[in-house]
Coordinates of C-alpha atoms in Angstrom, one line a residue:
M1 CA -8.8 112.0 -70.6
N2 CA -6.7 109.8 -69.0
R3 CA -4.3 111.1 -66.6
K4 CA -1.7 111.3 -65.5
N5 CA 0.8 110.9 -68.0
V6 CA 3.0 110.5 -65.3
M7 CA 5.5 112.6 -64.0
W8 CA 4.1 115.2 -66.0
M9 CA 4.1 113.3 -69.0
L10 CA 1.9 115.5 -71.1
S11 CA -1.0 113.4 -71.3
A12 CA -1.6 114.8 -74.6
T13 CA 1.8 114.8 -75.8
L14 CA 3.4 111.5 -74.9
G15 CA 4.9 110.0 -77.9
A16 CA 3.9 110.1 -81.5
T17 CA 0.3 110.2 -82.4
A18 CA -1.0 107.5 -84.6
F19 CA -4.4 107.6 -86.2
V20 CA -6.7 104.6 -86.4
S21 CA -10.2 104.1 -87.6
C22 CA -13.2 103.0 -85.5
G23 CA -13.8 99.3 -85.5
S24 CA -16.3 97.9 -87.9
P25 CA -19.8 97.2 -86.6
S26 CA -19.3 93.5 -87.0
A27 CA -16.5 93.7 -84.5
Q28 CA -18.7 95.1 -81.8
P29 CA -20.9 93.2 -79.4
S30 CA -24.6 93.8 -79.8
A31 CA -26.1 96.7 -77.8
Q32 CA -28.5 94.1 -76.3
E33 CA -25.9 91.7 -75.2
T34 CA -25.7 91.9 -71.4
G35 CA -22.6 90.9 -69.4
V36 CA -22.7 90.1 -65.7
I37 CA -19.5 89.8 -63.6
S38 CA -18.7 89.7 -59.9
S39 CA -16.1 91.9 -58.4
T40 CA -12.7 90.4 -59.0
R41 CA -11.6 91.4 -55.5
N42 CA -13.0 93.4 -52.6
D43 CA -11.8 94.2 -49.1
T44 CA -12.0 96.8 -46.3
S45 CA -9.1 99.2 -46.2
A46 CA -7.3 100.8 -43.3
P47 CA -8.4 104.4 -42.7
L48 CA -7.6 106.7 -45.6
S49 CA -5.8 109.0 -43.2
S50 CA -3.3 106.2 -42.4
F51 CA -1.9 106.3 -45.9
Q52 CA -0.9 110.0 -45.6
G53 CA 2.8 110.4 -45.8
Q54 CA 3.4 107.2 -47.8
T55 CA 5.1 107.6 -51.1
S56 CA 4.4 105.6 -54.3
A57 CA 7.5 103.6 -55.2
G58 CA 8.3 103.6 -58.8
S59 CA 5.9 106.4 -59.8
S60 CA 8.5 108.3 -61.7
V61 CA 9.0 105.6 -64.2
R62 CA 5.4 104.9 -65.0
A63 CA 3.6 106.0 -68.1
T64 CA 0.1 105.7 -69.4
S65 CA -1.5 106.1 -72.8
N66 CA -3.8 109.0 -73.5
L67 CA -6.7 108.0 -75.7
S68 CA -8.6 110.9 -77.2
P69 CA -10.5 111.9 -80.2
S70 CA -9.1 114.1 -83.0
V71 CA -11.3 114.5 -86.0
K72 CA -9.6 115.6 -89.2
G73 CA -10.9 115.9 -92.6
R74 CA -14.5 116.0 -91.5
G75 CA -15.0 119.0 -93.7
S76 CA -16.5 121.1 -91.0
S77 CA -19.2 123.4 -92.4
Q78 CA -18.0 126.1 -90.0
A79 CA -18.3 129.0 -92.3
G80 CA -21.6 127.9 -93.7
R81 CA -23.0 127.3 -90.2
I82 CA -22.6 130.8 -88.9
G83 CA -25.9 131.8 -90.3
V84 CA -27.8 129.2 -88.4
Q85 CA -25.9 129.7 -85.2
A86 CA -29.0 130.8 -83.2
L87 CA -26.9 131.2 -80.1
P88 CA -25.1 132.6 -78.0
S89 CA -27.7 134.4 -76.0
P90 CA -26.8 137.7 -74.3
N91 CA -25.9 137.2 -70.7
L92 CA -28.3 138.6 -68.1
P93 CA -27.2 142.0 -66.7
Q94 CA -27.0 140.9 -63.1
Q95 CA -23.8 139.2 -61.9
A96 CA -23.7 135.7 -60.4
P97 CA -23.8 135.7 -56.6
A98 CA -20.6 136.4 -54.6
A99 CA -18.6 133.4 -53.5
T100 CA -19.3 132.2 -50.0
R101 CA -16.1 130.1 -49.8
S102 CA -12.8 130.1 -51.8
F103 CA -9.7 128.1 -50.8
D104 CA -6.9 126.2 -52.4
G105 CA -7.2 122.5 -53.0
M106 CA -4.6 119.9 -54.1
T107 CA -1.6 121.0 -56.2
N108 CA 1.0 119.5 -58.5
E109 CA 3.6 120.2 -55.7
D110 CA 1.6 117.7 -53.6
N111 CA 2.4 115.2 -56.4
R112 CA 6.0 116.1 -56.4
K113 CA 6.2 115.6 -52.6
T114 CA 4.1 112.4 -52.6
I115 CA 5.0 110.5 -55.8
G116 CA 8.3 112.2 -56.7
G117 CA 7.2 114.1 -59.8
R118 CA 4.5 116.2 -61.4
V119 CA 1.7 115.2 -63.8
L120 CA -0.4 116.8 -66.4
P121 CA -3.4 117.3 -66.7
P122 CA -4.8 117.3 -63.1
D123 CA -8.3 115.9 -63.9
T124 CA -9.7 118.0 -61.1
V125 CA -12.7 116.5 -59.4
G126 CA -14.4 116.7 -56.1
D127 CA -17.7 116.5 -54.2
V128 CA -19.3 117.9 -51.1
G129 CA -20.9 116.0 -48.2
Y130 CA -22.5 117.2 -45.0
N131 CA -19.2 118.1 -43.3
Y132 CA -16.4 117.6 -45.7
Y133 CA -15.3 118.4 -49.3
V134 CA -13.3 115.5 -50.9
Q135 CA -11.1 116.4 -53.8
A136 CA -9.0 114.2 -56.1
V137 CA -6.5 115.0 -58.9
N138 CA -4.1 112.9 -60.7
E139 CA -2.5 111.3 -58.4
V140 CA -3.5 112.4 -55.0
V141 CA -6.6 112.9 -52.8
G142 CA -7.4 115.3 -50.0
V143 CA -10.2 116.1 -47.5
F144 CA -11.2 119.6 -46.5
D145 CA -13.4 121.0 -43.8
K146 CA -16.1 122.7 -45.8
T147 CA -16.7 125.4 -43.2
S148 CA -13.2 126.6 -42.7
G149 CA -11.6 125.4 -45.9
A150 CA -8.8 123.8 -43.9
R151 CA -7.2 120.7 -45.3
V152 CA -7.9 118.0 -42.7
M153 CA -6.2 115.1 -44.6
G154 CA -3.9 114.8 -47.5
P155 CA -2.1 114.5 -49.7
V156 CA -2.7 110.8 -49.9
S157 CA -1.3 109.1 -53.0
L158 CA -4.1 107.2 -54.8
D159 CA -1.6 104.4 -55.4
S160 CA -0.8 104.2 -51.7
F161 CA -4.5 104.1 -50.9
W162 CA -4.8 100.9 -53.1
S163 CA -1.6 99.3 -51.7
G164 CA -2.1 95.9 -50.2
F165 CA -5.3 95.4 -52.1
G166 CA -4.0 93.3 -55.0
P167 CA -2.5 93.6 -58.4
E168 CA -5.7 94.7 -60.2
C169 CA -5.5 98.2 -58.8
R170 CA -1.8 98.6 -58.3
Q171 CA -0.4 101.7 -60.1
G172 CA -3.7 103.1 -61.3
S173 CA -4.0 104.9 -64.7
G174 CA -5.7 108.0 -63.4
D175 CA -9.0 109.8 -64.3
P176 CA -10.1 109.9 -60.7
I177 CA -13.7 110.4 -59.9
V178 CA -15.1 111.6 -56.5
L179 CA -18.8 111.4 -55.8
F180 CA -20.9 111.8 -52.7
D181 CA -23.8 109.4 -52.3
H182 CA -26.2 111.6 -50.4
L183 CA -28.7 108.8 -50.1
A184 CA -26.3 106.9 -47.9
N185 CA -24.0 109.6 -46.6
R186 CA -20.9 108.0 -48.2
F187 CA -18.1 109.0 -50.5
L188 CA -16.9 107.2 -53.6
I189 CA -13.3 107.5 -54.9
T190 CA -12.5 105.7 -58.2
Q191 CA -9.7 105.5 -60.8
M192 CA -9.2 103.3 -63.8
R193 CA -6.4 100.8 -64.2
F194 CA -5.1 99.4 -67.5
P195 CA -1.8 97.9 -68.1
I196 CA 0.0 100.5 -70.3
L197 CA 2.3 101.5 -67.5
D198 CA 5.8 101.2 -69.0
G199 CA 8.1 104.2 -68.5
N200 CA 8.3 105.5 -72.1
A201 CA 9.0 109.2 -71.7
P202 CA 12.4 110.6 -70.9
E203 CA 12.9 112.2 -67.5
D204 CA 13.8 115.8 -67.6
P205 CA 17.5 116.5 -67.1
A206 CA 16.8 118.8 -64.2
G207 CA 16.2 115.7 -62.2
N208 CA 12.7 116.7 -60.9
G209 CA 11.1 113.3 -61.7
D210 CA 9.0 115.1 -64.3
E211 CA 8.7 113.0 -67.5
I212 CA 8.8 115.1 -70.7
G213 CA 7.0 113.7 -73.7
P214 CA 7.7 114.7 -77.3
G215 CA 5.4 117.1 -79.1
E216 CA 1.9 116.1 -80.1
D217 CA 1.0 115.6 -83.7
N218 CA -2.6 115.9 -84.7
E219 CA -2.1 115.7 -88.4
G220 CA -3.1 112.9 -90.8
G221 CA -5.8 110.4 -90.6
D222 CA -8.3 108.9 -93.0
S223 CA -10.5 111.8 -94.2
S224 CA -13.4 109.5 -95.1
R225 CA -14.4 108.9 -91.5
P226 CA -13.5 110.3 -88.1
P227 CA -10.3 108.9 -86.9
I228 CA -9.5 108.4 -83.2
S229 CA -6.0 109.4 -82.2
R230 CA -3.8 107.5 -79.8
D231 CA -1.4 109.9 -78.0
A232 CA 0.8 107.4 -76.2
G233 CA 4.2 106.6 -75.0
E234 CA 6.2 104.8 -77.7
G235 CA 5.3 101.2 -77.6
A236 CA 2.3 101.8 -75.5
A237 CA -0.5 99.9 -77.1
V238 CA -3.2 97.4 -76.1
K239 CA -2.0 93.8 -76.3
A240 CA -3.7 90.5 -76.3
G241 CA -4.2 89.4 -72.7
D242 CA -4.3 93.0 -71.3
E243 CA -7.0 93.5 -68.6
A244 CA -8.8 96.7 -67.9
Y245 CA -10.2 97.4 -64.4
E246 CA -12.2 100.1 -62.6
C247 CA -11.1 100.5 -59.0
V248 CA -14.0 101.7 -56.8
A249 CA -13.8 102.6 -53.1
V250 CA -16.9 103.4 -51.0
S251 CA -16.4 105.0 -47.6
A252 CA -17.5 102.6 -44.8
T253 CA -18.9 105.5 -42.8
A254 CA -19.8 109.2 -43.3
D255 CA -16.2 110.2 -42.5
P256 CA -14.1 110.2 -45.7
R257 CA -10.9 110.0 -43.7
G258 CA -11.9 106.5 -42.4
A259 CA -11.9 103.0 -43.9
Y260 CA -13.2 102.2 -47.4
Y261 CA -14.8 99.2 -49.0
R262 CA -12.5 98.6 -52.0
Y263 CA -13.5 96.9 -55.2
A264 CA -11.8 95.9 -58.5
F265 CA -14.2 95.3 -61.4
K266 CA -12.8 93.8 -64.5
I267 CA -14.2 95.9 -67.3
A268 CA -12.7 94.1 -70.3
D269 CA -10.0 91.8 -71.7
D270 CA -7.8 93.1 -74.5
Q271 CA -9.1 96.6 -74.1
E272 CA -8.5 99.8 -72.2
N273 CA -11.3 101.6 -70.3
D274 CA -10.5 105.3 -70.8
Y275 CA -12.3 108.4 -69.6
P276 CA -14.6 106.8 -67.0
K277 CA -17.6 108.7 -65.8
L278 CA -19.8 107.7 -62.9
G279 CA -23.2 108.6 -61.5
V280 CA -25.0 107.8 -58.3
W281 CA -28.5 106.2 -58.8
P282 CA -30.7 104.5 -56.2
D283 CA -30.2 101.0 -57.6
G284 CA -26.5 101.3 -58.6
Y285 CA -23.4 103.2 -59.3
Y286 CA -23.5 103.7 -63.1
M287 CA -20.4 104.1 -65.3
T288 CA -19.4 104.7 -68.8
F289 CA -16.0 104.2 -70.6
N290 CA -14.4 104.8 -73.9
M291 CA -13.0 101.5 -74.9
F292 CA -9.8 101.0 -77.0
G293 CA -8.3 97.8 -78.3
E294 CA -5.4 96.7 -80.5
E295 CA -7.1 98.2 -83.6
G296 CA -8.0 101.5 -81.9
Y297 CA -11.3 102.9 -80.6
E298 CA -13.9 100.1 -80.2
G299 CA -17.0 101.9 -78.7
I300 CA -18.6 102.8 -75.4
K301 CA -19.1 100.4 -72.5
V302 CA -21.9 101.1 -70.0
A303 CA -21.9 99.5 -66.6
A304 CA -23.8 99.5 -63.3
A305 CA -22.3 98.3 -60.0
E306 CA -24.4 96.7 -57.2
R307 CA -24.7 99.7 -54.9
S308 CA -26.7 97.9 -52.1
R309 CA -23.9 95.3 -51.5
M310 CA -21.1 97.8 -51.9
L311 CA -22.5 99.9 -49.1
S312 CA -21.9 97.0 -46.7
G313 CA -18.6 95.8 -48.2
Q314 CA -20.0 92.6 -49.7
P315 CA -18.9 91.1 -53.0
A316 CA -20.8 92.9 -55.7
R317 CA -21.9 92.3 -59.3
L318 CA -21.4 94.5 -62.3
V319 CA -23.8 94.6 -65.3
L320 CA -22.2 95.6 -68.6
Q321 CA -23.5 96.7 -72.0
D322 CA -21.8 97.8 -75.2
I323 CA -22.6 100.7 -77.5
P324 CA -20.8 100.0 -80.8
A325 CA -18.4 102.7 -82.1
D326 CA -19.7 102.7 -85.7
N327 CA -23.3 103.3 -86.6
G328 CA -22.8 102.1 -90.2
D329 CA -23.8 105.5 -91.7
G330 CA -20.6 107.5 -91.3
S331 CA -21.4 108.6 -87.7
F332 CA -19.9 107.2 -84.6
N333 CA -20.6 107.0 -80.9
F334 CA -18.1 108.4 -78.5
S335 CA -18.0 109.5 -74.8
A336 CA -21.3 109.0 -73.2
V337 CA -22.1 109.9 -69.5
P338 CA -24.5 108.3 -67.0
T339 CA -27.0 110.4 -65.0
D340 CA -26.0 111.5 -61.5
L341 CA -28.7 112.0 -58.9
D342 CA -29.2 115.1 -56.8
G343 CA -32.1 115.5 -54.4
D344 CA -35.0 113.1 -54.0
S345 CA -34.9 109.6 -55.5
P346 CA -37.1 108.8 -58.5
P347 CA -39.5 105.9 -58.1
P348 CA -37.9 102.4 -57.8
G349 CA -37.1 100.9 -61.2
T350 CA -36.6 104.3 -62.9
A351 CA -34.0 103.8 -65.6
N352 CA -30.7 105.7 -65.6
T353 CA -30.5 107.9 -68.7
I354 CA -27.2 107.6 -70.6
V355 CA -26.4 110.8 -72.6
M356 CA -24.0 111.4 -75.5
L357 CA -23.4 114.5 -77.7
A358 CA -24.3 113.6 -81.3
D359 CA -23.3 116.5 -83.5
R360 CA -22.6 116.9 -87.1
D361 CA -19.0 118.2 -87.0
F362 CA -17.4 115.9 -84.5
H363 CA -19.5 112.7 -84.5
G364 CA -20.7 112.9 -88.1
F365 CA -24.5 112.7 -87.5
S366 CA -26.8 114.3 -90.0
T367 CA -28.2 116.8 -87.4
D368 CA -27.1 118.2 -84.1
S369 CA -28.7 116.3 -81.2
L370 CA -28.3 114.5 -77.9
R371 CA -28.4 110.7 -78.1
L372 CA -30.0 109.0 -75.2
W373 CA -30.4 105.4 -73.9
D374 CA -32.3 104.0 -70.9
F375 CA -30.2 101.7 -68.8
K376 CA -32.6 99.6 -66.8
V377 CA -30.9 97.1 -64.5
N378 CA -32.7 94.1 -62.9
W379 CA -30.7 92.9 -59.9
A380 CA -33.1 90.0 -59.4
N381 CA -32.2 88.7 -62.9
P382 CA -29.2 90.7 -64.0
R383 CA -29.0 89.2 -67.5
A384 CA -32.5 90.6 -68.1
S385 CA -31.1 94.1 -67.7
K386 CA -31.4 96.2 -70.8
L387 CA -29.8 99.2 -72.5
Q388 CA -32.8 100.3 -74.5
N389 CA -34.8 103.0 -76.2
P390 CA -32.0 104.7 -78.2
R391 CA -33.3 108.0 -79.5
S392 CA -32.2 111.5 -80.4
V393 CA -33.3 114.8 -79.0
A394 CA -32.8 117.6 -81.4
V395 CA -30.9 120.7 -80.2
A396 CA -30.3 124.2 -81.6
P397 CA -27.7 124.1 -84.4
L398 CA -24.1 124.2 -83.1
D399 CA -20.6 124.5 -84.3
G400 CA -18.6 121.6 -82.8
N401 CA -15.4 122.4 -84.6
L402 CA -12.9 124.5 -82.6
C403 CA -9.5 125.2 -84.2
D404 CA -10.1 122.3 -86.7
F405 CA -10.2 120.0 -83.7
E406 CA -6.6 120.8 -82.7
R407 CA -5.8 120.5 -79.0
Q408 CA -3.6 123.6 -79.2
C409 CA -6.5 126.0 -79.5
I410 CA -7.3 128.4 -76.6
P411 CA -4.7 131.2 -76.2
Q412 CA -3.2 132.4 -72.9
A413 CA -1.4 135.6 -72.1
Q414 CA 2.4 135.5 -71.7
T415 CA 2.9 132.4 -73.9
S416 CA 2.3 131.0 -77.3
N417 CA 1.3 127.7 -75.8
K418 CA -2.5 127.1 -76.4
L419 CA -4.9 124.9 -74.4
D420 CA -7.2 122.0 -75.3
P421 CA -10.9 123.0 -75.6
S422 CA -12.1 119.4 -74.9
V423 CA -14.7 119.3 -77.7
G424 CA -17.0 116.5 -78.7
R425 CA -18.2 115.3 -75.3
I426 CA -20.6 116.0 -72.5
M427 CA -18.7 117.3 -69.6
L428 CA -18.8 116.1 -66.1
E429 CA -21.6 115.4 -65.1
A430 CA -25.2 115.0 -66.3
Q431 CA -27.1 116.0 -63.2
Y432 CA -30.7 114.7 -62.6
R433 CA -33.2 116.2 -60.2
K434 CA -36.8 115.2 -59.6
F435 CA -39.4 117.9 -59.1
Q436 CA -43.2 117.6 -58.6
G437 CA -44.6 116.9 -62.0
H438 CA -41.3 116.6 -63.9
G439 CA -37.6 115.6 -63.9
S440 CA -34.8 117.9 -65.0
L441 CA -31.5 117.0 -66.5
V442 CA -28.7 119.6 -66.9
L443 CA -25.6 119.1 -69.0
N444 CA -23.0 121.0 -71.1
H445 CA -20.3 120.8 -73.7
T446 CA -17.9 123.1 -75.5
V447 CA -18.7 124.7 -78.9
D448 CA -17.4 127.3 -81.2
A449 CA -19.7 130.1 -80.1
T450 CA -19.2 132.5 -83.0
G451 CA -17.8 130.5 -85.9
N452 CA -14.5 132.2 -85.4
N453 CA -12.9 129.8 -83.0
L454 CA -14.2 131.4 -79.8
A455 CA -14.8 128.7 -77.2
G456 CA -18.2 128.9 -75.5
V457 CA -20.3 126.5 -73.4
R458 CA -23.5 125.1 -74.8
W459 CA -25.8 124.1 -71.9
Y460 CA -29.2 122.4 -71.7
E461 CA -32.0 121.7 -69.3
L462 CA -34.0 118.7 -70.5
R463 CA -37.3 117.9 -68.9
A464 CA -39.4 114.7 -68.8
P465 CA -43.0 114.5 -67.4
G466 CA -43.5 112.8 -64.1
S467 CA -40.7 110.3 -63.5
S468 CA -40.5 109.2 -67.1
T469 CA -37.5 109.4 -69.3
N470 CA -39.3 111.0 -72.2
W471 CA -36.8 113.8 -72.4
S472 CA -37.1 117.0 -74.5
V473 CA -35.2 120.3 -74.4
Y474 CA -36.8 122.8 -72.0
Q475 CA -34.1 125.4 -72.4
Q476 CA -30.7 125.8 -73.9
G477 CA -28.1 128.5 -74.5
T478 CA -24.5 129.2 -75.5
F479 CA -22.6 131.0 -72.8
V480 CA -19.5 133.2 -73.3
D481 CA -18.1 135.1 -70.4
A482 CA -17.2 138.7 -71.3
G483 CA -15.9 137.7 -74.8
L484 CA -13.3 135.4 -73.3
H485 CA -12.8 131.8 -74.3
T486 CA -15.1 129.9 -72.0
W487 CA -14.8 126.1 -71.6
M488 CA -14.1 123.2 -69.2
A489 CA -17.5 123.6 -67.6
S490 CA -19.6 121.7 -65.1
I491 CA -23.2 122.4 -64.4
G492 CA -25.8 121.6 -61.7
M493 CA -29.3 122.5 -60.3
N494 CA -30.4 123.0 -56.8
K495 CA -33.8 122.3 -55.1
L496 CA -35.3 125.6 -56.4
G497 CA -34.4 124.8 -60.0
E498 CA -31.6 127.4 -59.9
I499 CA -28.7 126.6 -62.1
G500 CA -25.0 127.0 -61.3
M501 CA -22.2 126.5 -63.7
G502 CA -18.4 126.7 -63.2
Y503 CA -15.8 127.0 -66.1
S504 CA -12.4 128.2 -67.2
T505 CA -11.8 131.4 -69.2
S506 CA -8.7 132.6 -71.1
S507 CA -7.7 134.9 -74.0
T508 CA -4.6 136.3 -75.7
S509 CA -4.5 139.1 -73.1
T510 CA -5.7 137.3 -70.0
L511 CA -4.4 134.3 -68.1
P512 CA -6.6 131.3 -67.4
A513 CA -9.2 131.9 -64.6
I514 CA -11.8 130.0 -62.7
A515 CA -15.2 131.5 -62.9
Y516 CA -18.9 130.7 -62.5
T517 CA -22.4 131.8 -63.5
F518 CA -25.9 131.4 -62.2
R519 CA -29.5 131.4 -63.2
N520 CA -32.6 132.0 -61.1
A521 CA -35.5 129.7 -61.9
T522 CA -37.6 132.7 -62.9
D523 CA -35.0 134.2 -65.3
P524 CA -35.6 134.2 -69.1
L525 CA -35.1 130.8 -70.6
G526 CA -31.7 130.1 -72.1
R527 CA -29.9 132.9 -70.3
L528 CA -27.4 132.9 -67.5
D529 CA -26.0 135.7 -65.3
T530 CA -22.9 137.6 -66.1
G531 CA -20.0 135.5 -64.8
R532 CA -18.0 136.1 -61.6
T533 CA -14.3 135.2 -61.3
L534 CA -13.3 132.9 -58.4
I535 CA -9.6 133.3 -59.0
T536 CA -7.2 134.2 -61.9
S537 CA -3.9 132.6 -62.7
T538 CA -0.8 134.7 -62.3
K539 CA 1.3 132.5 -64.7
P540 CA 0.4 130.6 -67.8
Q541 CA 0.8 126.8 -68.4
Y542 CA 3.5 126.3 -70.9
I543 CA 6.4 124.2 -72.0
G544 CA 9.1 126.0 -73.9
L545 CA 11.5 123.1 -74.5
Q546 CA 13.9 122.5 -77.4
G547 CA 15.3 119.5 -79.2
D548 CA 14.7 116.1 -77.7
Y549 CA 12.5 117.7 -75.0
A550 CA 10.2 119.7 -77.3
A551 CA 6.6 119.4 -76.1
T552 CA 3.4 121.4 -75.8
A553 CA 1.3 121.8 -72.7
S554 CA -2.1 121.9 -74.3
R555 CA -4.0 119.6 -71.8
W556 CA -6.2 121.6 -69.5
G557 CA -8.7 119.8 -67.3
D558 CA -9.6 117.2 -68.5
Y559 CA -12.7 118.1 -66.5
S560 CA -13.9 120.2 -63.5
A561 CA -16.6 119.5 -61.0
L562 CA -19.7 121.3 -59.7
S563 CA -21.9 119.8 -57.0
V564 CA -24.8 120.8 -54.8
D565 CA -24.4 120.9 -51.0
P566 CA -26.6 118.2 -49.5
S567 CA -26.8 120.1 -46.2
D568 CA -29.1 122.8 -47.7
D569 CA -29.6 121.5 -51.2
C570 CA -29.0 125.2 -52.3
T571 CA -25.3 125.9 -52.3
F572 CA -23.1 125.1 -55.4
W573 CA -19.5 124.0 -54.9
Y574 CA -17.0 124.1 -57.7
T575 CA -13.4 123.0 -58.3
N576 CA -11.0 123.6 -61.2
E577 CA -7.4 124.3 -61.9
Y578 CA -5.3 127.5 -62.1
Y579 CA -1.7 128.7 -61.8
G580 CA -0.4 130.8 -58.9
D581 CA 2.6 133.0 -58.0
D582 CA 4.2 130.0 -56.4
S583 CA 3.7 127.7 -59.4
P584 CA 7.3 126.6 -60.0
V585 CA 9.0 127.3 -63.4
T586 CA 11.7 124.8 -64.2
N587 CA 14.7 126.2 -66.1
L588 CA 16.7 123.7 -68.2
G589 CA 19.1 126.2 -69.6
A590 CA 19.6 125.8 -73.3
A591 CA 16.8 123.2 -73.4
G592 CA 14.3 125.8 -72.3
T593 CA 11.8 126.2 -69.5
Y594 CA 8.4 124.8 -68.5
N595 CA 5.7 125.5 -66.0
I596 CA 3.2 122.7 -65.1
G597 CA 2.9 123.7 -61.5
W598 CA -0.9 123.8 -61.5
K599 CA -2.9 124.5 -58.4
T600 CA -6.6 123.9 -57.8
R601 CA -9.3 126.0 -56.2
I602 CA -12.5 125.0 -54.4
G603 CA -15.3 127.6 -54.0
S604 CA -19.0 127.8 -53.2
F605 CA -21.8 130.2 -54.0
R606 CA -25.6 130.4 -53.5
S607 CA -28.4 132.8 -54.1
P608 CA -30.2 134.6 -51.3
N609 CA -33.5 133.1 -52.5
C610 CA -32.6 129.5 -51.5
H611 CA -32.9 128.4 -47.8

């Protein structure tokens, strides 16, 4: 979720974990209450390339909270559910197409050289334009020539990029997002900013600027309802008067190395806007956030920014709606995503569909489903905008409980440290595409594929007739690559209706790898090709520290990103993290060793059928 957890501050492991219940329904704004604000500040930056080489002063003493779900005592019916686990489906015998590009992206060494320390997790994200691939991680951004794979700009510190703008976006809190607006030939780079930025974790005695947080503790909690855990630096908590911002930059031209129109949008007072997700839509840039306050988790905030004005650098408005945390029946709403457009635009006025996983194990719903809302924004009269038509779309039964919701779940070779499966949420992104006669929406999340704690990816294609939002499941499947734990996926669809999906794999005998799969539009429903590996780690991620520096390196991700090349509307591009031979292991003598020297990979693939 959120970043950064600076200077490697194990974003999942910073400080003690406290468990708090969801806020009561009465404490939440009505889902029909519409807020409208103007951008707090906006300007035009210097060229992004001009920030290269600048360092971020003070980075090594910053800390952020990590706000994430941990469901305990739900009483998962894991064993009883095995009989109704209709999936996984066997993979198709053919293998996914060979990669057409594969090159390294940003690394944690880029962080060390730029901000003076390393961070965990990377929050790897990127998108492809007509000439360039732009990638961001916690805390840096880079630009790559998509033909040669050469890095043509970067690393640029995200904090340096926002320097001179104003206090609202100084020292961002991570969770970067990169999107390409193919309708306008522009790039978006965003990060959240909330005020928990005190240096709370001790720096490692090796003097690397890496901040080492104490071990995570996922025990405890009120068993009568799903608690939300706060993994934060000691003393890091929301306070009255705190302000949460989303910092959004839109490239002024098609060249991502040039100037950007920068915006600060105030998302809330007295809250934090964790785990932002964004989508490009013809009438706006749509966003979702998990909101945390003094009493803990307080629900989902949905927003739409005024795209038409942002494309020309003018002050812009933001329309906001709230989805309460608590449904009043023992279930709760957590971690929705907006729809992101690929291909042709739907008709003007088409609502953006907001999607949330609503399963029995994690969210406490009575059945496994996807929960949907239509967010219809009216820029002529913004207060008339509505988040409406809440409904559920039934899906095949699933087991949402991996490792009893512990983050330390997925094994790796060569270490006892286990990785976070990131359950309970739709992964980046929910991709929409309009075809003649119907619209398609593809999305995915992590499940227990077998009932025996084997991570798999549940994926869906929803369809709606015409340009409506009357969604139903067209196909679904649970994908496991060669019996390995399969998770941290991102999915998309090209102009032929072919599906590409990238993901991570790992096991007790294999190191984490980046892989991908594919589906021809004519393949049997619910089935994907046998996966193909893009690159395999040569070292594990681990922290083997003792005493005051004991910690676990469970955080992996928190997301990866797959996108479709706008040049041909065929080729899939994917980025994720891995560990290489040159990932540095830090030896602290009697205190132990750790390796958080992650690298990232960027690759592409396409079928021969798409031209």
